[in-house]
PDB file of C-alpha atoms in Angstrom:
ATOM      1  CA  GLY A   1      -0.035   0.039   0.025  1.00  0.00           C
ATOM      2  CA  ALA A   2       0.834   3.637  -0.369  1.00  0.00           C
ATOM      3  CA  VAL A   3       2.876   5.391   2.477  1.00  0.00           C
ATOM      4  CA  VAL A   4       1.439   8.573   3.703  1.00  0.00           C
ATOM      5  CA  SER A   5       3.167  10.540   6.601  1.00  0.00           C
ATOM      6  CA  GLN A   6       1.714  13.371   8.744  1.00  0.00           C
ATOM      7  CA  HIS A   7       3.619  15.781  10.928  1.00  0.00           C
ATOM      8  CA  PRO A   8       3.344  16.430  13.751  1.00  0.00           C
ATOM      9  CA  SER A   9       1.394  13.469  15.197  1.00  0.00           C
ATOM     10  CA  TRP A  10       0.375  15.228  18.144  1.00  0.00           C
ATOM     11  CA  VAL A  11       0.480  18.948  19.014  1.00  0.00           C
ATOM     12  CA  ILE A  12      -0.553  21.062  21.924  1.00  0.00           C
ATOM     13  CA  CYS A  13      -1.124  24.758  21.462  1.00  0.00           C
ATOM     14  CA  LYS A  14      -2.448  27.701  23.175  1.00  0.00           C
ATOM     15  CA  SER A  15      -5.669  29.342  22.179  1.00  0.00           C
ATOM     16  CA  GLY A  16      -5.176  32.068  19.590  1.00  0.00           C
ATOM     17  CA  THR A  17      -2.151  30.575  17.890  1.00  0.00           C
ATOM     18  CA  SER A  18      -1.897  28.898  14.645  1.00  0.00           C
ATOM     19  CA  VAL A  19      -0.911  25.251  14.007  1.00  0.00           C
ATOM     20  CA  LYS A  20       0.333  23.846  10.589  1.00  0.00           C
ATOM     21  CA  ILE A  21      -0.189  20.157   9.844  1.00  0.00           C
ATOM     22  CA  GLU A  22       1.746  18.551   6.986  1.00  0.00           C
ATOM     23  CA  CYS A  23       0.803  15.590   4.899  1.00  0.00           C
ATOM     24  CA  ARG A  24       3.229  13.704   2.562  1.00  0.00           C
ATOM     25  CA  SER A  25       2.510  11.033   0.063  1.00  0.00           C
ATOM     26  CA  LEU A  26       5.789   9.485  -0.024  1.00  0.00           C
ATOM     27  CA  ASP A  27       5.625   6.932  -2.926  1.00  0.00           C
ATOM     28  CA  PHE A  28       2.947   8.466  -5.189  1.00  0.00           C
ATOM     29  CA  GLN A  29       1.733  11.588  -6.564  1.00  0.00           C
ATOM     30  CA  ALA A  30      -1.573  12.911  -5.005  1.00  0.00           C
ATOM     31  CA  THR A  31      -3.612  14.806  -7.380  1.00  0.00           C
ATOM     32  CA  THR A  32      -6.226  15.277  -4.829  1.00  0.00           C
ATOM     33  CA  MET A  33      -6.069  15.577  -1.146  1.00  0.00           C
ATOM     34  CA  PHE A  34      -8.863  15.196   1.416  1.00  0.00           C
ATOM     35  CA  TRP A  35      -8.750  16.345   4.925  1.00  0.00           C
ATOM     36  CA  TYR A  36     -10.849  14.851   7.465  1.00  0.00           C
ATOM     37  CA  ARG A  37     -11.590  15.738  10.963  1.00  0.00           C
ATOM     38  CA  GLN A  38     -12.659  13.003  13.700  1.00  0.00           C
ATOM     39  CA  PHE A  39     -14.011  13.715  17.103  1.00  0.00           C
ATOM     40  CA  PRO A  40     -13.622  11.000  19.718  1.00  0.00           C
ATOM     41  CA  LYS A  41     -15.771   7.897  19.267  1.00  0.00           C
ATOM     42  CA  GLN A  42     -17.135   9.315  15.994  1.00  0.00           C
ATOM     43  CA  SER A  43     -16.681   8.913  12.315  1.00  0.00           C
ATOM     44  CA  LEU A  44     -14.611  10.838   9.885  1.00  0.00           C
ATOM     45  CA  MET A  45     -15.951  14.070   8.514  1.00  0.00           C
ATOM     46  CA  LEU A  46     -14.695  15.517   5.415  1.00  0.00           C
ATOM     47  CA  MET A  47     -13.511  19.041   5.785  1.00  0.00           C
ATOM     48  CA  ALA A  48     -12.175  19.887   2.392  1.00  0.00           C
ATOM     49  CA  THR A  49     -10.929  18.754  -0.978  1.00  0.00           C
ATOM     50  CA  SER A  50      -7.827  20.177  -2.689  1.00  0.00           C
ATOM     51  CA  ASN A  51      -6.383  19.637  -6.031  1.00  0.00           C
ATOM     52  CA  GLU A  52      -2.647  20.347  -6.783  1.00  0.00           C
ATOM     53  CA  GLY A  53      -2.039  23.942  -7.560  1.00  0.00           C
ATOM     54  CA  SER A  54      -5.734  24.810  -6.902  1.00  0.00           C
ATOM     55  CA  LYS A  55      -7.809  26.417  -4.213  1.00  0.00           C
ATOM     56  CA  ALA A  56      -9.355  24.007  -1.983  1.00  0.00           C
ATOM     57  CA  THR A  57     -13.070  23.224  -1.962  1.00  0.00           C
ATOM     58  CA  TYR A  58     -14.579  23.261   1.620  1.00  0.00           C
ATOM     59  CA  GLU A  59     -17.512  21.286   2.873  1.00  0.00           C
ATOM     60  CA  GLN A  60     -20.626  22.948   4.188  1.00  0.00           C
ATOM     61  CA  GLY A  61     -20.031  24.403   7.706  1.00  0.00           C
ATOM     62  CA  VAL A  62     -16.268  24.355   7.597  1.00  0.00           C
ATOM     63  CA  GLU A  63     -14.670  27.796   7.962  1.00  0.00           C
ATOM     64  CA  LYS A  64     -12.334  28.208   4.932  1.00  0.00           C
ATOM     65  CA  ASP A  65     -10.563  31.196   6.740  1.00  0.00           C
ATOM     66  CA  LYS A  66      -9.834  29.044   9.761  1.00  0.00           C
ATOM     67  CA  PHE A  67      -8.668  26.027   8.045  1.00  0.00           C
ATOM     68  CA  LEU A  68      -6.271  27.094   5.534  1.00  0.00           C
ATOM     69  CA  ILE A  69      -5.195  24.392   3.006  1.00  0.00           C
ATOM     70  CA  ASN A  70      -2.266  24.276   0.629  1.00  0.00           C
ATOM     71  CA  HIS A  71      -1.690  21.725  -1.884  1.00  0.00           C
ATOM     72  CA  ALA A  72       1.334  23.291  -3.716  1.00  0.00           C
ATOM     73  CA  SER A  73       2.802  19.851  -4.964  1.00  0.00           C
ATOM     74  CA  LEU A  74       1.773  16.443  -5.803  1.00  0.00           C
ATOM     75  CA  THR A  75       3.466  14.983  -2.627  1.00  0.00           C
ATOM     76  CA  LEU A  76       2.775  17.688  -0.170  1.00  0.00           C
ATOM     77  CA  SER A  77      -0.385  19.476   1.501  1.00  0.00           C
ATOM     78  CA  THR A  78      -0.556  21.487   4.474  1.00  0.00           C
ATOM     79  CA  LEU A  79      -3.557  22.189   6.781  1.00  0.00           C
ATOM     80  CA  THR A  80      -3.303  25.359   8.904  1.00  0.00           C
ATOM     81  CA  VAL A  81      -5.474  25.882  11.827  1.00  0.00           C
ATOM     82  CA  THR A  82      -5.590  29.603  12.329  1.00  0.00           C
ATOM     83  CA  SER A  83      -6.360  31.389  15.621  1.00  0.00           C
ATOM     84  CA  ALA A  84      -7.027  27.973  17.287  1.00  0.00           C
ATOM     85  CA  HIS A  85      -9.644  27.700  19.854  1.00  0.00           C
ATOM     86  CA  PRO A  86     -10.391  24.632  22.410  1.00  0.00           C
ATOM     87  CA  GLU A  87     -13.305  23.498  20.245  1.00  0.00           C
ATOM     88  CA  ASP A  88     -10.746  22.915  17.354  1.00  0.00           C
ATOM     89  CA  SER A  89      -9.160  20.135  19.292  1.00  0.00           C
ATOM     90  CA  SER A  90      -9.677  17.080  17.325  1.00  0.00           C
ATOM     91  CA  PHE A  91      -7.929  14.437  15.276  1.00  0.00           C
ATOM     92  CA  TYR A  92      -6.976  15.434  11.932  1.00  0.00           C
ATOM     93  CA  ILE A  93      -6.453  13.044   9.048  1.00  0.00           C
ATOM     94  CA  CYS A  94      -5.130  13.666   5.493  1.00  0.00           C
ATOM     95  CA  SER A  95      -6.161  11.374   2.496  1.00  0.00           C
ATOM     96  CA  PRO A  96      -4.195  11.531  -0.542  1.00  0.00           C
ATOM     97  CA  PHE A  97      -5.666  10.338  -3.832  1.00  0.00           C
ATOM     98  CA  GLN A  98      -4.252   9.606  -7.215  1.00  0.00           C
ATOM     99  CA  ALA A  99      -6.399  10.344 -10.274  1.00  0.00           C
ATOM    100  CA  GLY A 100      -7.399   7.019 -11.875  1.00  0.00           C
ATOM    101  CA  ASP A 101      -7.396   5.109  -8.824  1.00  0.00           C
ATOM    102  CA  TYR A 102     -10.360   4.286  -6.678  1.00  0.00           C
ATOM    103  CA  GLU A 103      -8.495   3.730  -3.406  1.00  0.00           C
ATOM    104  CA  GLN A 104      -7.782   6.308  -0.893  1.00  0.00           C
ATOM    105  CA  TYR A 105      -5.020   6.212   1.573  1.00  0.00           C
ATOM    106  CA  PHE A 106      -4.884   7.750   4.871  1.00  0.00           C
ATOM    107  CA  GLY A 107      -2.275   9.457   6.964  1.00  0.00           C
ATOM    108  CA  PRO A 108      -1.712   8.294  10.529  1.00  0.00           C
ATOM    109  CA  GLY A 109      -3.391  11.388  11.770  1.00  0.00           C
ATOM    110  CA  THR A 110      -2.586  14.381  13.937  1.00  0.00           C
ATOM    111  CA  ARG A 111      -3.929  15.033  17.375  1.00  0.00           C
ATOM    112  CA  LEU A 112      -4.452  18.559  18.094  1.00  0.00           C
ATOM    113  CA  THR A 113      -5.222  19.990  21.544  1.00  0.00           C
ATOM    114  CA  VAL A 114      -5.828  23.552  22.016  1.00  0.00           C
ATOM    115  CA  THR A 115      -5.595  24.727  25.680  1.00  0.00           C
TER     116      THR A 115
ATOM    117  CA  ALA B   1     -27.880  12.110  -1.313  1.00  0.00           C
ATOM    118  CA  GLN B   2     -26.047   9.145  -0.466  1.00  0.00           C
ATOM    119  CA  THR B   3     -25.953   7.807   2.966  1.00  0.00           C
ATOM    120  CA  VAL B   4     -24.155   5.001   4.820  1.00  0.00           C
ATOM    121  CA  THR B   5     -25.860   3.496   7.906  1.00  0.00           C
ATOM    122  CA  GLN B   6     -24.265   1.099  10.463  1.00  0.00           C
ATOM    123  CA  SER B   7     -26.810   0.265  12.901  1.00  0.00           C
ATOM    124  CA  GLN B   8     -24.377  -1.603  15.482  1.00  0.00           C
ATOM    125  CA  PRO B   9     -22.606   0.890  17.628  1.00  0.00           C
ATOM    126  CA  GLU B  10     -20.741  -1.950  19.481  1.00  0.00           C
ATOM    127  CA  MET B  11     -20.193  -5.602  18.797  1.00  0.00           C
ATOM    128  CA  SER B  12     -18.169  -8.225  20.719  1.00  0.00           C
ATOM    129  CA  VAL B  13     -17.016 -11.594  19.726  1.00  0.00           C
ATOM    130  CA  GLN B  14     -14.895 -14.249  21.375  1.00  0.00           C
ATOM    131  CA  GLU B  15     -11.659 -15.230  19.858  1.00  0.00           C
ATOM    132  CA  ALA B  16     -11.784 -17.512  17.029  1.00  0.00           C
ATOM    133  CA  GLU B  17     -15.377 -17.043  16.615  1.00  0.00           C
ATOM    134  CA  THR B  18     -17.154 -15.401  13.467  1.00  0.00           C
ATOM    135  CA  VAL B  19     -18.885 -11.986  13.819  1.00  0.00           C
ATOM    136  CA  THR B  20     -20.767 -10.075  11.140  1.00  0.00           C
ATOM    137  CA  LEU B  21     -20.938  -6.222  10.928  1.00  0.00           C
ATOM    138  CA  SER B  22     -23.869  -4.566   9.082  1.00  0.00           C
ATOM    139  CA  CYS B  23     -24.005  -1.792   6.804  1.00  0.00           C
ATOM    140  CA  THR B  24     -26.543  -0.431   4.472  1.00  0.00           C
ATOM    141  CA  TYR B  25     -26.517   2.565   2.060  1.00  0.00           C
ATOM    142  CA  ASP B  26     -28.458   4.473  -0.161  1.00  0.00           C
ATOM    143  CA  THR B  27     -27.845   5.674  -3.741  1.00  0.00           C
ATOM    144  CA  SER B  28     -29.368   6.102  -6.959  1.00  0.00           C
ATOM    145  CA  GLU B  29     -26.082   5.267  -8.637  1.00  0.00           C
ATOM    146  CA  ASN B  30     -25.402   2.076 -10.468  1.00  0.00           C
ATOM    147  CA  ASN B  31     -21.695   2.037 -10.511  1.00  0.00           C
ATOM    148  CA  TYR B  32     -19.884   2.560  -7.338  1.00  0.00           C
ATOM    149  CA  TYR B  33     -17.341   1.223  -4.719  1.00  0.00           C
ATOM    150  CA  LEU B  34     -17.910   0.211  -1.168  1.00  0.00           C
ATOM    151  CA  PHE B  35     -15.097  -0.201   1.447  1.00  0.00           C
ATOM    152  CA  TRP B  36     -14.552  -1.457   4.942  1.00  0.00           C
ATOM    153  CA  TYR B  37     -11.988   0.276   6.961  1.00  0.00           C
ATOM    154  CA  LYS B  38     -10.553  -0.564  10.277  1.00  0.00           C
ATOM    155  CA  GLN B  39      -9.350   1.949  12.706  1.00  0.00           C
ATOM    156  CA  PRO B  40      -7.288   0.356  15.691  1.00  0.00           C
ATOM    157  CA  PRO B  41      -6.420   2.172  18.822  1.00  0.00           C
ATOM    158  CA  SER B  42      -3.558   3.643  16.811  1.00  0.00           C
ATOM    159  CA  ARG B  43      -6.109   5.469  14.815  1.00  0.00           C
ATOM    160  CA  GLN B  44      -4.346   4.597  11.467  1.00  0.00           C
ATOM    161  CA  MET B  45      -7.099   3.966   9.010  1.00  0.00           C
ATOM    162  CA  ILE B  46      -6.559   0.541   7.220  1.00  0.00           C
ATOM    163  CA  LEU B  47      -8.427  -0.712   4.270  1.00  0.00           C
ATOM    164  CA  VAL B  48      -9.909  -4.243   4.987  1.00  0.00           C
ATOM    165  CA  ILE B  49     -11.735  -4.902   1.973  1.00  0.00           C
ATOM    166  CA  ARG B  50     -13.374  -3.353  -1.114  1.00  0.00           C
ATOM    167  CA  GLN B  51     -16.290  -4.154  -3.432  1.00  0.00           C
ATOM    168  CA  GLU B  52     -16.982  -2.943  -6.950  1.00  0.00           C
ATOM    169  CA  ALA B  53     -20.544  -2.665  -7.359  1.00  0.00           C
ATOM    170  CA  TYR B  54     -20.574  -4.052 -10.909  1.00  0.00           C
ATOM    171  CA  LYS B  55     -19.157  -7.324  -9.631  1.00  0.00           C
ATOM    172  CA  GLN B  56     -21.660  -9.668  -8.414  1.00  0.00           C
ATOM    173  CA  GLN B  57     -19.035 -11.831  -6.643  1.00  0.00           C
ATOM    174  CA  ASN B  58     -18.520 -11.231  -3.025  1.00  0.00           C
ATOM    175  CA  ALA B  59     -15.110  -9.695  -2.408  1.00  0.00           C
ATOM    176  CA  THR B  60     -12.803 -11.927   0.217  1.00  0.00           C
ATOM    177  CA  GLU B  61      -9.529 -11.230   1.801  1.00  0.00           C
ATOM    178  CA  ASN B  62      -8.241 -13.985   4.096  1.00  0.00           C
ATOM    179  CA  ARG B  63     -10.401 -14.036   7.122  1.00  0.00           C
ATOM    180  CA  PHE B  64     -12.638 -11.043   5.883  1.00  0.00           C
ATOM    181  CA  SER B  65     -15.540 -11.477   3.546  1.00  0.00           C
ATOM    182  CA  VAL B  66     -18.372  -9.319   2.575  1.00  0.00           C
ATOM    183  CA  ASN B  67     -22.007 -10.246   1.700  1.00  0.00           C
ATOM    184  CA  PHE B  68     -22.898  -7.547  -0.923  1.00  0.00           C
ATOM    185  CA  GLN B  69     -26.663  -7.372  -1.900  1.00  0.00           C
ATOM    186  CA  LYS B  70     -26.915  -4.725  -4.422  1.00  0.00           C
ATOM    187  CA  ALA B  71     -30.661  -4.824  -4.718  1.00  0.00           C
ATOM    188  CA  ALA B  72     -30.986  -4.408  -1.020  1.00  0.00           C
ATOM    189  CA  LYS B  73     -28.234  -1.968  -0.604  1.00  0.00           C
ATOM    190  CA  SER B  74     -26.588  -4.000   2.018  1.00  0.00           C
ATOM    191  CA  PHE B  75     -22.733  -4.465   2.468  1.00  0.00           C
ATOM    192  CA  SER B  76     -21.972  -6.646   5.495  1.00  0.00           C
ATOM    193  CA  LEU B  77     -18.498  -7.547   6.675  1.00  0.00           C
ATOM    194  CA  LYS B  78     -17.831 -11.085   8.062  1.00  0.00           C
ATOM    195  CA  ILE B  79     -14.769 -11.678  10.086  1.00  0.00           C
ATOM    196  CA  SER B  80     -13.842 -15.294  10.514  1.00  0.00           C
ATOM    197  CA  ASP B  81     -11.691 -16.826  13.189  1.00  0.00           C
ATOM    198  CA  SER B  82     -11.633 -13.500  15.096  1.00  0.00           C
ATOM    199  CA  GLN B  83      -8.480 -12.457  16.634  1.00  0.00           C
ATOM    200  CA  LEU B  84      -7.538 -10.091  19.441  1.00  0.00           C
ATOM    201  CA  GLY B  85      -5.924  -7.801  16.811  1.00  0.00           C
ATOM    202  CA  ASP B  86      -9.286  -7.329  15.152  1.00  0.00           C
ATOM    203  CA  THR B  87     -10.210  -5.250  18.021  1.00  0.00           C
ATOM    204  CA  ALA B  88     -10.901  -1.903  16.336  1.00  0.00           C
ATOM    205  CA  MET B  89     -13.517   0.575  14.937  1.00  0.00           C
ATOM    206  CA  TYR B  90     -14.815  -0.626  11.757  1.00  0.00           C
ATOM    207  CA  PHE B  91     -16.263   1.909   9.187  1.00  0.00           C
ATOM    208  CA  CYS B  92     -18.215   1.301   6.254  1.00  0.00           C
ATOM    209  CA  ALA B  93     -17.824   3.495   3.271  1.00  0.00           C
ATOM    210  CA  PHE B  94     -19.147   4.365  -0.066  1.00  0.00           C
ATOM    211  CA  LEU B  95     -17.341   6.098  -2.814  1.00  0.00           C
ATOM    212  CA  ARG B  96     -19.391   8.594  -4.462  1.00  0.00           C
ATOM    213  CA  PRO B  97     -18.876   8.270  -8.311  1.00  0.00           C
ATOM    214  CA  ASN B  98     -17.223  11.105 -10.142  1.00  0.00           C
ATOM    215  CA  THR B  99     -16.377  13.069  -6.940  1.00  0.00           C
ATOM    216  CA  ASP B 100     -13.800  10.727  -5.471  1.00  0.00           C
ATOM    217  CA  LYS B 101     -15.390  11.463  -1.959  1.00  0.00           C
ATOM    218  CA  LEU B 102     -15.767   8.796   0.525  1.00  0.00           C
ATOM    219  CA  ILE B 103     -19.007   8.788   2.688  1.00  0.00           C
ATOM    220  CA  PHE B 104     -18.396   7.058   5.897  1.00  0.00           C
ATOM    221  CA  GLY B 105     -20.864   5.390   8.262  1.00  0.00           C
ATOM    222  CA  THR B 106     -20.912   5.984  11.886  1.00  0.00           C
ATOM    223  CA  GLY B 107     -18.783   2.979  12.657  1.00  0.00           C
ATOM    224  CA  THR B 108     -18.945  -0.190  14.729  1.00  0.00           C
ATOM    225  CA  ARG B 109     -16.706  -0.544  17.588  1.00  0.00           C
ATOM    226  CA  LEU B 110     -15.561  -4.393  17.833  1.00  0.00           C
ATOM    227  CA  GLN B 111     -14.199  -5.909  20.727  1.00  0.00           C
ATOM    228  CA  VAL B 112     -12.599  -9.307  20.630  1.00  0.00           C
ATOM    229  CA  PHE B 113     -12.134 -10.983  23.891  1.00  0.00           C
ATOM    230  CA  PRO B 114     -10.195 -14.056  24.868  1.00  0.00           C
TER     231      PRO B 114
END
């Protein structure tokens, strides 16, 4: 299977600060990147979809100015949580996707705790 | 709109026994893909098995098999010879055609006990 890395795996930040999460597809080119959010004991909720070199498309209810997504290359995408608040504390998972494939791969996730 | 329903929030099974997790979905599409993902305590999502809707034959992967009933829009997962390492959250997912977006069910927490 494909190798996907996420960094950091766990981050604690203070309220009001910004946090950047990196997602890398190590052995394939991700034409599309999905970002999910998962609260404890709940399912994955799609936040946004980004295509390499294009602006991200956000799902309804997701603030695009709070969750900045950059997909500058086929192997790297970043999610920046701006002005983080305690309610942003969650588990964030990236999922790179390669055009022509029907299988999605998932990063190991990043646990964000905002104090 | 497509939806995925997992009606069993929690299941438990004894080691070496067989357990079946249920999943139903709703779609008007004819061609699509269905998946079962496992999320162990590490929280890494792991693909367990996938099924193409145009294939009538049920997919199998070692101890894991599905019962795909297209007309009934049902996609259950059977785990045979359950192992302690099967303890995890299991998500059923539907790949929406032409969008590449996965729609997840709410998940079933499976506990395998000795």
